[in-house]
PDB file of C-alpha atoms in Angstrom:
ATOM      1  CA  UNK A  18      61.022 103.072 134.529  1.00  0.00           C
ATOM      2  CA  UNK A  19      62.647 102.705 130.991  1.00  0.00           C
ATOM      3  CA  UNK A  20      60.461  99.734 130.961  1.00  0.00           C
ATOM      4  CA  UNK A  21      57.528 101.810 130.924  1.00  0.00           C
ATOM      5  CA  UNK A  22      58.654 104.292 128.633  1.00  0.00           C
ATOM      6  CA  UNK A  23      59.369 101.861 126.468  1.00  0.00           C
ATOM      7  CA  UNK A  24      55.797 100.022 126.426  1.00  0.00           C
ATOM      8  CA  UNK A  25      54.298 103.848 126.181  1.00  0.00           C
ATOM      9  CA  UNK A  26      56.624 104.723 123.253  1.00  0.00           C
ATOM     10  CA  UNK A  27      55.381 100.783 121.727  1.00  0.00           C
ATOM     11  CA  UNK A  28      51.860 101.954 122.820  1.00  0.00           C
ATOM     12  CA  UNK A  29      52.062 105.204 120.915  1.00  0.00           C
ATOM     13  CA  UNK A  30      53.926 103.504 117.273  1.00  0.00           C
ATOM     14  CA  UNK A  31      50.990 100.573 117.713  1.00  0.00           C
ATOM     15  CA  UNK A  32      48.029 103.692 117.514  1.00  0.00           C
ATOM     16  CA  UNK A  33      49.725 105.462 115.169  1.00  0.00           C
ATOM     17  CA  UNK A  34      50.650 102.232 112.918  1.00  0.00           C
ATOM     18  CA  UNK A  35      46.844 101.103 113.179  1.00  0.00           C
ATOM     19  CA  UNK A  36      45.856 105.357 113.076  1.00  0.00           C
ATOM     20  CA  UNK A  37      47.473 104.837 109.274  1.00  0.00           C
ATOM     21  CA  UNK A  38      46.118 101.424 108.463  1.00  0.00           C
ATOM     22  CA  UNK A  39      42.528 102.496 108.924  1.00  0.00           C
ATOM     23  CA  UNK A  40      42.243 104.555 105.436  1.00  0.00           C
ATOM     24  CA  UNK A  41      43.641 101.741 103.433  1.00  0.00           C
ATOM     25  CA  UNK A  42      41.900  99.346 105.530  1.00  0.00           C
ATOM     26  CA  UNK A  43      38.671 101.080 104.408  1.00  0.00           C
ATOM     27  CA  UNK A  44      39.371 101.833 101.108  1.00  0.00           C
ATOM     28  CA  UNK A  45      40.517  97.590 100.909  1.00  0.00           C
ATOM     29  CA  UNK A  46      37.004  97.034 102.535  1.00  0.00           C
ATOM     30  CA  UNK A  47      34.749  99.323  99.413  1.00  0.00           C
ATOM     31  CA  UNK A  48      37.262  97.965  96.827  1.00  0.00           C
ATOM     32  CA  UNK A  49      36.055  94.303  97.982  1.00  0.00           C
ATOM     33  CA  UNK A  50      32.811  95.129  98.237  1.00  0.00           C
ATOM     34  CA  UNK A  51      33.029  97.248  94.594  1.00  0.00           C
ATOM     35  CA  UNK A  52      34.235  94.021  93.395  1.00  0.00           C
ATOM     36  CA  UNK A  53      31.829  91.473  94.756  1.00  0.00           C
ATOM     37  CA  UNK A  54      29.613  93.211  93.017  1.00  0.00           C
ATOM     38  CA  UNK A  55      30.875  93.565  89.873  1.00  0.00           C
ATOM     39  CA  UNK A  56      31.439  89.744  90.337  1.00  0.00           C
ATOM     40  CA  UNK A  57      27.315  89.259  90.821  1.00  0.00           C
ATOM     41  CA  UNK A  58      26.809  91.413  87.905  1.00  0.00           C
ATOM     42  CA  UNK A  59      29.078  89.486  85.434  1.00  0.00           C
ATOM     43  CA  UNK A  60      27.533  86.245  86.946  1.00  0.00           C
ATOM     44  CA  UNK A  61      24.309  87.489  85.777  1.00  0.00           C
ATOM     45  CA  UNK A  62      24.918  88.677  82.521  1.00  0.00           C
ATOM     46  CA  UNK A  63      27.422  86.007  81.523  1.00  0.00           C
ATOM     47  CA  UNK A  64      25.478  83.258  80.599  1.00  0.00           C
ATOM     48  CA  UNK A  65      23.352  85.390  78.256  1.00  0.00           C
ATOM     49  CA  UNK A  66      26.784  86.754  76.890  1.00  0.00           C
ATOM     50  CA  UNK A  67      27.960  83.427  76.324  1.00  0.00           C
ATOM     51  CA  UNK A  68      24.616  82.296  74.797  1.00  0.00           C
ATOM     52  CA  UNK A  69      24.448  85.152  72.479  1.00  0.00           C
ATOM     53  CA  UNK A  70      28.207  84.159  71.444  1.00  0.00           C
ATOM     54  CA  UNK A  71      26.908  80.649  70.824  1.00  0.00           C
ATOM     55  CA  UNK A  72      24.117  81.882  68.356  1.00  0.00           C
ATOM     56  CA  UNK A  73      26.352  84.200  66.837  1.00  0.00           C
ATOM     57  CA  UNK A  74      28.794  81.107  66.439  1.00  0.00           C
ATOM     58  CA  UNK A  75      26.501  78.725  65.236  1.00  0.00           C
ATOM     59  CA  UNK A  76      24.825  81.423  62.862  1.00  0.00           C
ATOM     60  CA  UNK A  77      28.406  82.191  61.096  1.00  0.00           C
ATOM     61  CA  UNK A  78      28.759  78.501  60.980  1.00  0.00           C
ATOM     62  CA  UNK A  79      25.626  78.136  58.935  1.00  0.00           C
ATOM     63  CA  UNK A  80      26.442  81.038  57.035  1.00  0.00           C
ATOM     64  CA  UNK A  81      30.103  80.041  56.180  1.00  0.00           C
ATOM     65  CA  UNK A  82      28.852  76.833  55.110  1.00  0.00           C
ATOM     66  CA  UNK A  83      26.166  77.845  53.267  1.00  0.00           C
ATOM     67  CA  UNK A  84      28.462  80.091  50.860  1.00  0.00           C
ATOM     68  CA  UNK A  85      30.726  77.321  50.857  1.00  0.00           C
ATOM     69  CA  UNK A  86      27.833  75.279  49.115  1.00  0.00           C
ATOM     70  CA  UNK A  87      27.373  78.045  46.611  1.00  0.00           C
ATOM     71  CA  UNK A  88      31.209  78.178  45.768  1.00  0.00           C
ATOM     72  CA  UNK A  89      30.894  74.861  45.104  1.00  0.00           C
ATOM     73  CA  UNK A  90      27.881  74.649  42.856  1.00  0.00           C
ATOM     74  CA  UNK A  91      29.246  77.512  40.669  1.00  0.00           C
ATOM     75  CA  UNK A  92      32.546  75.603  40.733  1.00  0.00           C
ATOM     76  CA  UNK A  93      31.090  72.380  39.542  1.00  0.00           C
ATOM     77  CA  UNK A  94      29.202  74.538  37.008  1.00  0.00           C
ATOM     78  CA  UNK A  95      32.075  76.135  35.501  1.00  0.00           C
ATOM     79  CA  UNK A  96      34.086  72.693  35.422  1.00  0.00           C
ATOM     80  CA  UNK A  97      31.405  71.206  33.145  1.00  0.00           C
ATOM     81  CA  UNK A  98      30.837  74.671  31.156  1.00  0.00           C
ATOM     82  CA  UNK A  99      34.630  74.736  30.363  1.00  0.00           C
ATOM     83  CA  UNK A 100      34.301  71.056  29.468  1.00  0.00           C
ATOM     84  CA  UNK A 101      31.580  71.781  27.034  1.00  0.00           C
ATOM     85  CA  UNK A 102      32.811  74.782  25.194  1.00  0.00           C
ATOM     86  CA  UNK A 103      36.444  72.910  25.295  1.00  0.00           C
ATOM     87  CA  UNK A 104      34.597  70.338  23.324  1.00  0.00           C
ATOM     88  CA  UNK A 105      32.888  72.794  21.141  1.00  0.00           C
ATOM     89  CA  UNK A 106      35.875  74.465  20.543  1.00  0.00           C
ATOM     90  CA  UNK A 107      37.823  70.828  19.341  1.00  0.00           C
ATOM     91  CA  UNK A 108      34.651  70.198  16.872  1.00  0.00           C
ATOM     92  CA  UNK A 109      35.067  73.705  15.273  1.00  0.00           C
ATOM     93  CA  UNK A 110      38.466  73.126  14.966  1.00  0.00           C
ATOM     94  CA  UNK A 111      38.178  69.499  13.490  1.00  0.00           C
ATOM     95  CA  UNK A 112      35.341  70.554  11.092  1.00  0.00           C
ATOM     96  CA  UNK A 113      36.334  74.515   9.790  1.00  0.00           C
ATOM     97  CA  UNK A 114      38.922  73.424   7.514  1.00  0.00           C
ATOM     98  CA  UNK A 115      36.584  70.554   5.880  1.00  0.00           C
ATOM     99  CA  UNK A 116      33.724  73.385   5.928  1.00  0.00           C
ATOM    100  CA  UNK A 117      35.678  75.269   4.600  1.00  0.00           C
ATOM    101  CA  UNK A 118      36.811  73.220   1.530  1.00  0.00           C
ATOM    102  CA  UNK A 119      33.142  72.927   0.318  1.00  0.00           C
ATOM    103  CA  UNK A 120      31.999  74.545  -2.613  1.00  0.00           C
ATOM    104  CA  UNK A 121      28.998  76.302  -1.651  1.00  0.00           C
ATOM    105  CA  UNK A 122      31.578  78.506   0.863  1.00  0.00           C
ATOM    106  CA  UNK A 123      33.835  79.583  -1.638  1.00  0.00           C
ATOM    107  CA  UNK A 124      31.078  80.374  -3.909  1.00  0.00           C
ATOM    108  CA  UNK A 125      29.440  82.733  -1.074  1.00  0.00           C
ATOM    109  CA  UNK A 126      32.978  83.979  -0.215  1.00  0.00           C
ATOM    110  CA  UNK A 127      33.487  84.994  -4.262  1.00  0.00           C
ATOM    111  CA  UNK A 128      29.716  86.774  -4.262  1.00  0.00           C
ATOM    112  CA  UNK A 129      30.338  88.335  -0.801  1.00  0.00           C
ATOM    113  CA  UNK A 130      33.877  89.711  -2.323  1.00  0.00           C
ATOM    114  CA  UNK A 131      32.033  90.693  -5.878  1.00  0.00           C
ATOM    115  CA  UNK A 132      29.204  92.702  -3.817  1.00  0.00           C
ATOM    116  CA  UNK A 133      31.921  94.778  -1.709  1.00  0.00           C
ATOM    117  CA  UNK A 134      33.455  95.636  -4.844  1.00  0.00           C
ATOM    118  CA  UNK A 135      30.270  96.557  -6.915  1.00  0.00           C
ATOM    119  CA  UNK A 136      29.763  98.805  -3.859  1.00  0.00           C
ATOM    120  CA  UNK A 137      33.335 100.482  -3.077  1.00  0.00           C
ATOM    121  CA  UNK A 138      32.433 101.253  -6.941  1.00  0.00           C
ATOM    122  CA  UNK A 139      29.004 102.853  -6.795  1.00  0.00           C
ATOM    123  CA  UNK A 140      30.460 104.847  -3.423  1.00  0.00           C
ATOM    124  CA  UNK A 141      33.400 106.051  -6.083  1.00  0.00           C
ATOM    125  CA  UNK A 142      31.211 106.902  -8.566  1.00  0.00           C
ATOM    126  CA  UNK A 143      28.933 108.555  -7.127  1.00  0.00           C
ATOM    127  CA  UNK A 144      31.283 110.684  -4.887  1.00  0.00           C
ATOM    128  CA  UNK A 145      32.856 111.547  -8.269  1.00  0.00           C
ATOM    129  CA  UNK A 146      29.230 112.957  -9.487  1.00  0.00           C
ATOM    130  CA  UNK A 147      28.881 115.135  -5.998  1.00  0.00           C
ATOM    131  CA  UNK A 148      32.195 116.718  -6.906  1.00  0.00           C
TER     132      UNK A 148
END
């Protein structure tokens, strides 16, 4: 008799336990089948994803080295510009003080200083006249 009880008591836990399973049983089953096919989608759609990446890669590649090319031609260029005006600059400095030791110079600088002073005077004289 308490046998019996016992098995019916087992019976009723056992339909109750598997009473309570079935909701998250189901809800297991659409979360599977939710994710198989979010699975079939991102199968599809991967490869073009990772092809687009690829482009998109190799493009910035192409692009990176491209301005890297340009960097370097105006680098070059302003390594051989700075060369050339550093030489310039040594020549000017090598020949100004011979150039300016010739005569002709000094004569231009003594007519240059003889016509600002002919006109600081006509601008004095006249100004006087106005007053």
């Amino acid at each position: 008799m308490y046998l019996e009880i016992a098995l019916v008591i087992l019976i009723i836990i056992l339909i109750l336990l598997v009473i309570f399973c079935i909701p998250i049983l189901i809800q297991i089953w659409r979360t599977s089948k939710d994710l198989t096919m979010t699975l079939q989608t991102l199968n599809q759609s991967l490869p073009a994803i990772l092809k687009n990446l690829e482009e998109i890669t190799t493009n910035i590649n192409n692009s990176t080295a491209a301005v890297n090319r340009r960097i370097q031609n105006f680098s070059n260029t302003a390594d051989r510009s700075q060369l050339i005006i550093n030489d310039i600059i040594d020549n000017i400095q090598c020949f100004a003080p011979i150039a300016m030791k010739l005569p002709i110079l000094q004569t231009i600088k003594n007519v240059v200083a003889v016509v600002k002073g002919i006109r600081v005077f006509i601008e004095v004289l006249l100004n006087k006249e106005r007053v």
